[in-house]
């Protein structure tokens, strides 16, 4: 490698997109694309809820059913607030609030107002699946215990009200005239919300499938690249660098590791990608060893769990070191604490084997 070691500062550019151009025109990463899709779906569902509630607020105000009017006003205000949270990029908080609203209000309405009769079935519980699906999409993006609880409660309540006619003693049934017209409106709105959520889920699956196909081609088409983050000691002297893997997607541009590594692990591609990173790191160390100013620098690379647990992992490391004729002490293999704790015996055996072969050491 010519010249001094250069520090690369990697910027993530977040460009605005629209739903119809995700896979063709966007120059963004997969994580942001999925965020955009989830945001659009959440905003659409919440907006529909707001319009739906305003309509019934006006209707019940003319009917002088003030308790339902007050409920609808609260529902509307909470929906507006959840829309605002999503607008300011508090996506998880906004969806959690909207999901809680879509759980509590249909349940309350089923118990007190939407009482099934021989002519008209309950319909308020049909909004519960919409909230559950939207919550599931958010859970895939940002798993949380609260989100999971809301999803399970929504499903459980939907099953309960679908198979029973539970009411309270002080229930206030809606008039037959209101139910005859209102049930079709509620059915159509709930179905629309469910369709929006399912369509968003389909788009996410398409993106994941696209990522899987692209990852399989990335190695052969040399779309991966290593960047180097400098490492200094207490005296601020450069002592080495850490290799950072980036994927240059032909359509999406630079994709950071947190967006494609989980998919690569699921597909079982990490050993192959890890071997490529190891080879590139050894090649760089070979270049550094030829220059006075870089010959003493170390290079650290991260080792994934599935790559580390490969039966031939040690032989692969030794083969690369011999192929590029590098000083083993200059190559540092970084193992996460989880791997070390879960595979303590295996790690010690592999480390001792490499040391016996005068190869690199784990950190």
Short mmCIF file of C-alpha atoms in Angstrom, two decimals:
data_model
loop_
_atom_site.label_atom_id
_atom_site.label_comp_id
_atom_site.label_asym_id
_atom_site.label_seq_id
_atom_site.Cartn_x
_atom_site.Cartn_y
_atom_site.Cartn_z
CA UNK A 1 0.00 0.00 0.00
CA UNK A 2 1.42 3.37 -1.00
CA UNK A 3 1.63 6.32 1.34
CA UNK A 4 0.54 6.61 4.91
CA UNK A 5 -2.50 4.88 6.36
CA UNK A 6 -5.55 6.96 5.52
CA UNK A 7 -8.54 7.23 7.84
CA UNK A 8 -11.81 6.95 6.03
CA UNK A 9 -14.79 8.82 7.47
CA UNK A 10 -17.96 7.15 6.32
CA UNK A 11 -21.04 9.26 5.98
CA UNK A 12 -24.54 7.85 5.74
CA UNK A 13 -26.64 9.88 3.34
CA UNK A 14 -30.36 9.69 4.03
CA UNK A 15 -32.24 10.76 0.89
CA UNK A 16 -36.02 11.19 0.73
CA UNK A 17 -37.88 8.47 -1.14
CA UNK A 18 -41.39 7.54 -2.18
CA UNK A 19 -42.88 4.06 -1.98
CA UNK A 20 -43.02 3.38 -5.73
CA UNK A 21 -39.30 3.96 -6.29
CA UNK A 22 -37.72 2.04 -3.41
CA UNK A 23 -35.92 -0.63 -5.40
CA UNK A 24 -35.14 1.36 -8.56
CA UNK A 25 -34.18 4.94 -7.78
CA UNK A 26 -33.19 5.17 -4.11
CA UNK A 27 -29.54 5.59 -3.09
CA UNK A 28 -30.08 4.59 0.48
CA UNK A 29 -29.65 1.57 2.73
CA UNK A 30 -32.09 -1.24 3.42
CA UNK A 31 -32.76 -0.15 6.99
CA UNK A 32 -33.93 3.31 5.92
CA UNK A 33 -36.07 1.87 3.13
CA UNK A 34 -37.91 -0.33 5.62
CA UNK A 35 -38.27 2.62 7.98
CA UNK A 36 -39.81 4.65 5.17
CA UNK A 37 -42.26 1.86 4.34
CA UNK A 38 -43.27 1.40 7.96
CA UNK A 39 -43.66 5.15 8.39
CA UNK A 40 -45.92 5.41 5.34
CA UNK A 41 -48.07 2.48 6.50
CA UNK A 42 -48.36 3.83 10.05
CA UNK A 43 -49.23 7.34 8.89
CA UNK A 44 -51.80 6.00 6.43
CA UNK A 45 -53.51 3.84 9.07
CA UNK A 46 -53.49 6.60 11.67
CA UNK A 47 -54.83 9.13 9.17
CA UNK A 48 -57.67 6.74 8.31
CA UNK A 49 -58.42 6.36 12.03
CA UNK A 50 -58.54 10.13 12.48
CA UNK A 51 -60.98 10.61 9.58
CA UNK A 52 -63.06 7.65 10.79
CA UNK A 53 -63.27 9.05 14.33
CA UNK A 54 -64.09 12.58 13.20
CA UNK A 55 -66.95 11.23 11.09
CA UNK A 56 -68.43 9.30 14.03
CA UNK A 57 -67.82 12.18 16.42
CA UNK A 58 -70.02 14.40 14.27
CA UNK A 59 -72.59 11.63 13.78
CA UNK A 60 -72.93 10.82 17.49
CA UNK A 61 -72.93 14.52 18.39
CA UNK A 62 -76.07 14.95 16.28
CA UNK A 63 -77.46 11.80 17.94
CA UNK A 64 -76.58 13.31 21.35
CA UNK A 65 -74.70 10.20 22.45
CA UNK A 66 -72.15 12.28 24.33
CA UNK A 67 -70.25 9.47 25.99
CA UNK A 68 -69.29 8.08 22.58
CA UNK A 69 -68.50 11.61 21.37
CA UNK A 70 -66.07 12.07 24.25
CA UNK A 71 -64.50 8.69 23.53
CA UNK A 72 -64.07 9.53 19.87
CA UNK A 73 -62.50 12.89 20.73
CA UNK A 74 -59.96 11.18 22.99
CA UNK A 75 -59.31 8.57 20.30
CA UNK A 76 -58.79 11.31 17.71
CA UNK A 77 -56.42 13.33 19.90
CA UNK A 78 -54.32 10.27 20.73
CA UNK A 79 -54.20 9.34 17.04
CA UNK A 80 -53.06 12.86 16.12
CA UNK A 81 -50.36 12.69 18.79
CA UNK A 82 -49.13 9.31 17.54
CA UNK A 83 -49.06 10.73 13.99
CA UNK A 84 -46.96 13.63 15.31
CA UNK A 85 -44.53 11.24 17.02
CA UNK A 86 -43.99 9.38 13.76
CA UNK A 87 -43.65 12.69 11.90
CA UNK A 88 -40.75 13.72 14.17
CA UNK A 89 -39.14 10.30 13.58
CA UNK A 90 -40.20 8.75 16.90
CA UNK A 91 -41.49 5.82 14.89
CA UNK A 92 -41.56 3.12 17.56
CA UNK A 93 -43.19 5.39 20.15
CA UNK A 94 -45.81 6.56 17.66
CA UNK A 95 -46.67 3.03 16.56
CA UNK A 96 -46.81 1.76 20.14
CA UNK A 97 -49.26 4.52 21.04
CA UNK A 98 -51.42 3.96 17.96
CA UNK A 99 -51.38 0.21 18.59
CA UNK A 100 -52.47 0.74 22.21
CA UNK A 101 -55.30 2.96 20.98
CA UNK A 102 -56.31 0.35 18.38
CA UNK A 103 -56.43 -2.20 21.19
CA UNK A 104 -58.21 -0.31 23.97
CA UNK A 105 -60.92 1.51 22.02
CA UNK A 106 -62.22 -1.46 19.97
CA UNK A 107 -62.34 -3.57 23.15
CA UNK A 108 -64.23 -0.86 25.05
CA UNK A 109 -66.60 -0.38 22.11
CA UNK A 110 -67.26 -4.12 21.85
CA UNK A 111 -68.03 -4.39 25.57
CA UNK A 112 -70.21 -1.29 25.99
CA UNK A 113 -71.70 -0.26 22.63
CA UNK A 114 -71.19 -2.71 19.76
CA UNK A 115 -73.46 -5.42 21.11
CA UNK A 116 -74.21 -8.27 18.70
CA UNK A 117 -77.85 -8.87 17.78
CA UNK A 118 -79.65 -11.41 15.64
CA UNK A 119 -79.47 -9.01 12.71
CA UNK A 120 -76.11 -7.28 13.24
CA UNK A 121 -72.84 -8.89 14.40
CA UNK A 122 -70.06 -7.10 16.25
CA UNK A 123 -67.60 -5.31 13.99
CA UNK A 124 -65.44 -3.12 16.24
CA UNK A 125 -63.04 -6.01 16.93
CA UNK A 126 -62.12 -6.09 13.23
CA UNK A 127 -59.74 -3.19 13.90
CA UNK A 128 -57.62 -5.35 16.23
CA UNK A 129 -55.75 -7.29 13.46
CA UNK A 130 -54.74 -4.00 11.81
CA UNK A 131 -53.03 -2.89 15.02
CA UNK A 132 -51.44 -6.31 15.51
CA UNK A 133 -49.96 -6.42 12.00
CA UNK A 134 -48.64 -2.87 12.26
CA UNK A 135 -47.13 -3.75 15.63
CA UNK A 136 -45.51 -6.86 14.16
CA UNK A 137 -43.86 -4.77 11.44
CA UNK A 138 -42.49 -2.47 14.12
CA UNK A 139 -41.38 -5.46 16.21
CA UNK A 140 -39.33 -6.78 13.29
CA UNK A 141 -37.64 -3.41 13.07
CA UNK A 142 -37.19 -2.76 16.79
CA UNK A 143 -38.05 -5.74 19.06
CA UNK A 144 -39.42 -4.85 22.49
CA UNK A 145 -41.33 -6.69 25.20
CA UNK A 146 -44.09 -4.05 25.30
CA UNK A 147 -44.58 -4.33 21.55
CA UNK A 148 -44.87 -8.11 21.81
CA UNK A 149 -47.41 -7.84 24.64
CA UNK A 150 -49.59 -5.46 22.61
CA UNK A 151 -49.46 -7.78 19.60
CA UNK A 152 -50.47 -10.83 21.65
CA UNK A 153 -53.24 -8.93 23.44
CA UNK A 154 -54.63 -7.67 20.12
CA UNK A 155 -54.71 -11.20 18.71
CA UNK A 156 -56.20 -12.65 21.91
CA UNK A 157 -58.95 -10.01 22.06
CA UNK A 158 -59.76 -10.51 18.38
CA UNK A 159 -60.16 -14.25 18.92
CA UNK A 160 -62.23 -13.69 22.06
CA UNK A 161 -64.71 -11.23 20.52
CA UNK A 162 -64.93 -13.26 17.30
CA UNK A 163 -66.14 -16.29 19.23
CA UNK A 164 -68.25 -14.73 21.97
CA UNK A 165 -70.86 -12.04 22.63
CA UNK A 166 -69.47 -10.80 25.93
CA UNK A 167 -71.06 -7.61 27.27
CA UNK A 168 -71.33 -5.80 30.58
CA UNK A 169 -74.50 -5.20 32.55
CA UNK A 170 -74.40 -1.45 31.98
CA UNK A 171 -73.82 -1.67 28.23
CA UNK A 172 -75.45 0.94 25.98
CA UNK A 173 -76.25 -0.81 22.66
CA UNK A 174 -76.26 1.27 19.50
CA UNK A 175 -79.53 1.71 17.67
CA UNK A 176 -80.41 -0.71 14.88
CA UNK A 177 -80.35 2.13 12.36
CA UNK A 178 -76.83 3.16 13.39
CA UNK A 179 -75.59 -0.42 13.29
CA UNK A 180 -77.13 -1.20 9.90
CA UNK A 181 -75.14 1.56 8.21
CA UNK A 182 -72.17 1.79 10.55
CA UNK A 183 -71.13 -1.85 10.34
CA UNK A 184 -70.37 -1.62 6.61
CA UNK A 185 -68.37 1.54 7.11
CA UNK A 186 -66.42 -0.10 9.94
CA UNK A 187 -65.84 -3.28 7.92
CA UNK A 188 -64.55 -1.33 4.91
CA UNK A 189 -62.26 0.89 7.00
CA UNK A 190 -60.85 -2.02 9.02
CA UNK A 191 -60.26 -4.04 5.83
CA UNK A 192 -58.48 -1.08 4.22
CA UNK A 193 -56.17 -0.71 7.24
CA UNK A 194 -55.38 -4.43 7.22
CA UNK A 195 -54.63 -4.33 3.49
CA UNK A 196 -52.23 -1.41 3.96
CA UNK A 197 -50.35 -3.28 6.69
CA UNK A 198 -50.22 -6.53 4.68
CA UNK A 199 -48.99 -4.67 1.60
CA UNK A 200 -46.23 -3.08 3.67
CA UNK A 201 -45.25 -6.51 4.97
CA UNK A 202 -45.10 -7.78 1.40
CA UNK A 203 -42.78 -4.91 0.44
CA UNK A 204 -40.49 -5.76 3.36
CA UNK A 205 -40.34 -9.40 2.27
CA UNK A 206 -39.50 -8.30 -1.28
CA UNK A 207 -36.67 -6.14 0.03
CA UNK A 208 -35.30 -9.00 2.14
CA UNK A 209 -35.50 -11.38 -0.83
CA UNK A 210 -33.74 -8.80 -2.98
CA UNK A 211 -31.03 -8.41 -0.35
CA UNK A 212 -30.54 -12.18 -0.18
CA UNK A 213 -30.09 -12.42 -3.95
CA UNK A 214 -27.78 -9.41 -4.04
CA UNK A 215 -25.65 -10.70 -1.17
CA UNK A 216 -25.05 -13.96 -3.00
CA UNK A 217 -23.77 -11.98 -5.99
CA UNK A 218 -21.83 -9.35 -4.05
CA UNK A 219 -18.70 -11.43 -3.44
CA UNK A 220 -18.38 -12.56 -7.04
CA UNK A 221 -18.91 -9.04 -8.35
CA UNK A 222 -16.42 -7.51 -5.87
CA UNK A 223 -18.98 -5.19 -4.30
CA UNK A 224 -17.49 -5.48 -0.81
CA UNK A 225 -14.76 -3.11 0.36
CA UNK A 226 -12.77 -2.61 3.56
CA UNK A 227 -12.38 0.79 5.16
CA UNK A 228 -9.87 1.41 7.92
CA UNK A 229 -10.49 3.16 11.22
CA UNK A 230 -7.25 4.31 12.88
CA UNK A 231 -6.28 3.01 16.32
CA UNK A 232 -4.00 5.12 18.52
CA UNK A 233 -2.36 4.62 21.92
CA UNK A 234 -2.40 6.92 24.98
CA UNK A 235 0.22 9.12 23.33
CA UNK A 236 -2.03 9.45 20.26
CA UNK A 237 0.48 7.51 18.20
CA UNK A 238 -0.96 5.47 15.36
CA UNK A 239 -0.53 1.79 16.23
CA UNK A 240 -2.94 0.13 13.84
CA UNK A 241 -6.38 0.13 12.30
CA UNK A 242 -9.67 -1.71 12.44
CA UNK A 243 -11.12 -3.02 9.20
CA UNK A 244 -14.74 -1.99 8.56
CA UNK A 245 -16.70 -3.86 5.93
CA UNK A 246 -18.92 -1.95 3.53
CA UNK A 247 -21.08 -3.16 0.70
CA UNK A 248 -21.32 -1.00 -2.42
CA UNK A 249 -24.68 -1.95 -3.84
CA UNK A 250 -25.13 -0.97 -7.51
CA UNK A 251 -28.55 0.57 -6.77
CA UNK A 252 -28.61 1.40 -3.06
CA UNK A 253 -25.08 2.77 -2.81
CA UNK A 254 -23.10 2.18 0.38
CA UNK A 255 -24.85 -0.29 2.69
CA UNK A 256 -23.44 -0.41 6.26
CA UNK A 257 -22.84 -3.67 8.08
CA UNK A 258 -25.78 -3.36 10.50
CA UNK A 259 -28.12 -3.58 7.52
CA UNK A 260 -26.72 -6.61 5.67
CA UNK A 261 -24.83 -8.67 8.29
CA UNK A 262 -28.04 -10.03 9.94
CA UNK A 263 -29.30 -11.12 6.52
CA UNK A 264 -25.92 -12.69 5.70
CA UNK A 265 -26.01 -14.59 9.00
CA UNK A 266 -29.51 -15.87 8.30
CA UNK A 267 -28.43 -17.04 4.83
CA UNK A 268 -25.29 -18.71 6.21
CA UNK A 269 -22.99 -16.48 4.13
CA UNK A 270 -20.88 -15.10 6.99
CA UNK A 271 -18.14 -17.78 6.78
CA UNK A 272 -17.67 -16.97 3.10
CA UNK A 273 -17.74 -13.21 3.69
CA UNK A 274 -15.48 -13.61 6.72
CA UNK A 275 -12.94 -15.56 4.66
CA UNK A 276 -12.93 -12.77 2.07
CA UNK A 277 -12.36 -10.17 4.81
CA UNK A 278 -9.53 -12.28 6.24
CA UNK A 279 -7.86 -12.55 2.83
CA UNK A 280 -8.16 -8.82 2.18
CA UNK A 281 -6.77 -8.00 5.63
CA UNK A 282 -3.76 -10.26 5.06
CA UNK A 283 -3.18 -8.66 1.67
CA UNK A 284 -3.25 -5.19 3.23
CA UNK A 285 -0.80 -6.27 5.95
CA UNK A 286 1.47 -7.61 3.24
CA UNK A 287 1.44 -4.20 1.54
CA UNK A 288 2.02 -2.41 4.85
CA UNK A 289 4.99 -4.64 5.67
CA UNK A 290 6.83 -3.35 2.61
CA UNK A 291 6.88 0.23 3.89
CA UNK A 292 8.86 1.57 6.79
CA UNK A 293 6.09 3.81 8.14
CA UNK A 294 3.43 1.06 8.19
CA UNK A 295 5.33 -2.20 8.78
CA UNK A 296 4.67 -2.21 12.55
CA UNK A 297 0.96 -1.44 12.34
CA UNK A 298 -1.65 -4.01 13.37
CA UNK A 299 -4.93 -4.68 11.62
CA UNK A 300 -8.03 -5.86 13.52
CA UNK A 301 -10.92 -7.69 11.92
CA UNK A 302 -14.19 -8.90 13.46
CA UNK A 303 -14.98 -12.60 13.44
CA UNK A 304 -18.62 -13.69 13.37
CA UNK A 305 -19.88 -16.58 15.48
CA UNK A 306 -20.76 -18.86 12.57
CA UNK A 307 -17.39 -18.19 10.90
CA UNK A 308 -15.51 -18.82 14.15
CA UNK A 309 -17.32 -22.13 14.72
CA UNK A 310 -16.35 -23.50 11.30
CA UNK A 311 -14.37 -26.72 11.70
CA UNK A 312 -11.61 -25.48 9.40
CA UNK A 313 -11.43 -21.95 10.82
CA UNK A 314 -7.89 -22.33 12.20
CA UNK A 315 -6.59 -23.87 8.98
CA UNK A 316 -8.11 -21.01 6.98
CA UNK A 317 -6.36 -18.41 9.14
CA UNK A 318 -3.01 -20.19 8.89
CA UNK A 319 -3.40 -20.67 5.14
CA UNK A 320 -4.02 -16.95 4.62
CA UNK A 321 -1.05 -15.97 6.79
CA UNK A 322 1.26 -18.28 4.83
CA UNK A 323 -0.15 -17.26 1.47
CA UNK A 324 0.55 -13.56 2.04
CA UNK A 325 3.66 -14.16 4.17
CA UNK A 326 2.72 -11.73 6.93
CA UNK A 327 3.76 -11.38 10.56
CA UNK A 328 1.01 -13.21 12.52
CA UNK A 329 1.27 -10.80 15.44
CA UNK A 330 0.07 -7.97 13.18
CA UNK A 331 -3.27 -9.63 12.52
CA UNK A 332 -5.77 -9.32 15.37
CA UNK A 333 -8.95 -11.37 15.30
CA UNK A 334 -11.64 -9.76 17.43
CA UNK A 335 -14.16 -12.10 19.02
CA UNK A 336 -17.27 -10.74 20.72
CA UNK A 337 -17.89 -11.51 24.38
CA UNK A 338 -20.98 -13.55 23.55
CA UNK A 339 -18.98 -15.87 21.31
CA UNK A 340 -16.27 -16.22 23.96
CA UNK A 341 -18.74 -17.03 26.74
CA UNK A 342 -20.91 -19.39 24.74
CA UNK A 343 -17.97 -21.21 23.14
CA UNK A 344 -15.32 -20.87 25.83
CA UNK A 345 -13.72 -24.31 25.39
CA UNK A 346 -13.74 -24.11 21.60
CA UNK A 347 -12.23 -20.62 21.65
CA UNK A 348 -9.41 -21.70 23.95
CA UNK A 349 -8.65 -24.73 21.78
CA UNK A 350 -8.60 -22.69 18.58
CA UNK A 351 -6.48 -19.97 20.17
CA UNK A 352 -3.95 -22.48 21.51
CA UNK A 353 -3.78 -24.17 18.12
CA UNK A 354 -3.04 -20.89 16.37
CA UNK A 355 -0.42 -19.96 18.96
CA UNK A 356 1.28 -23.33 18.51
CA UNK A 357 1.38 -22.64 14.81
CA UNK A 358 2.85 -19.21 15.63
CA UNK A 359 -0.18 -17.61 14.08
CA UNK A 360 -2.38 -14.72 15.23
CA UNK A 361 -4.00 -14.38 18.67
CA UNK A 362 -7.58 -13.60 19.63
CA UNK A 363 -8.49 -10.38 21.41
#
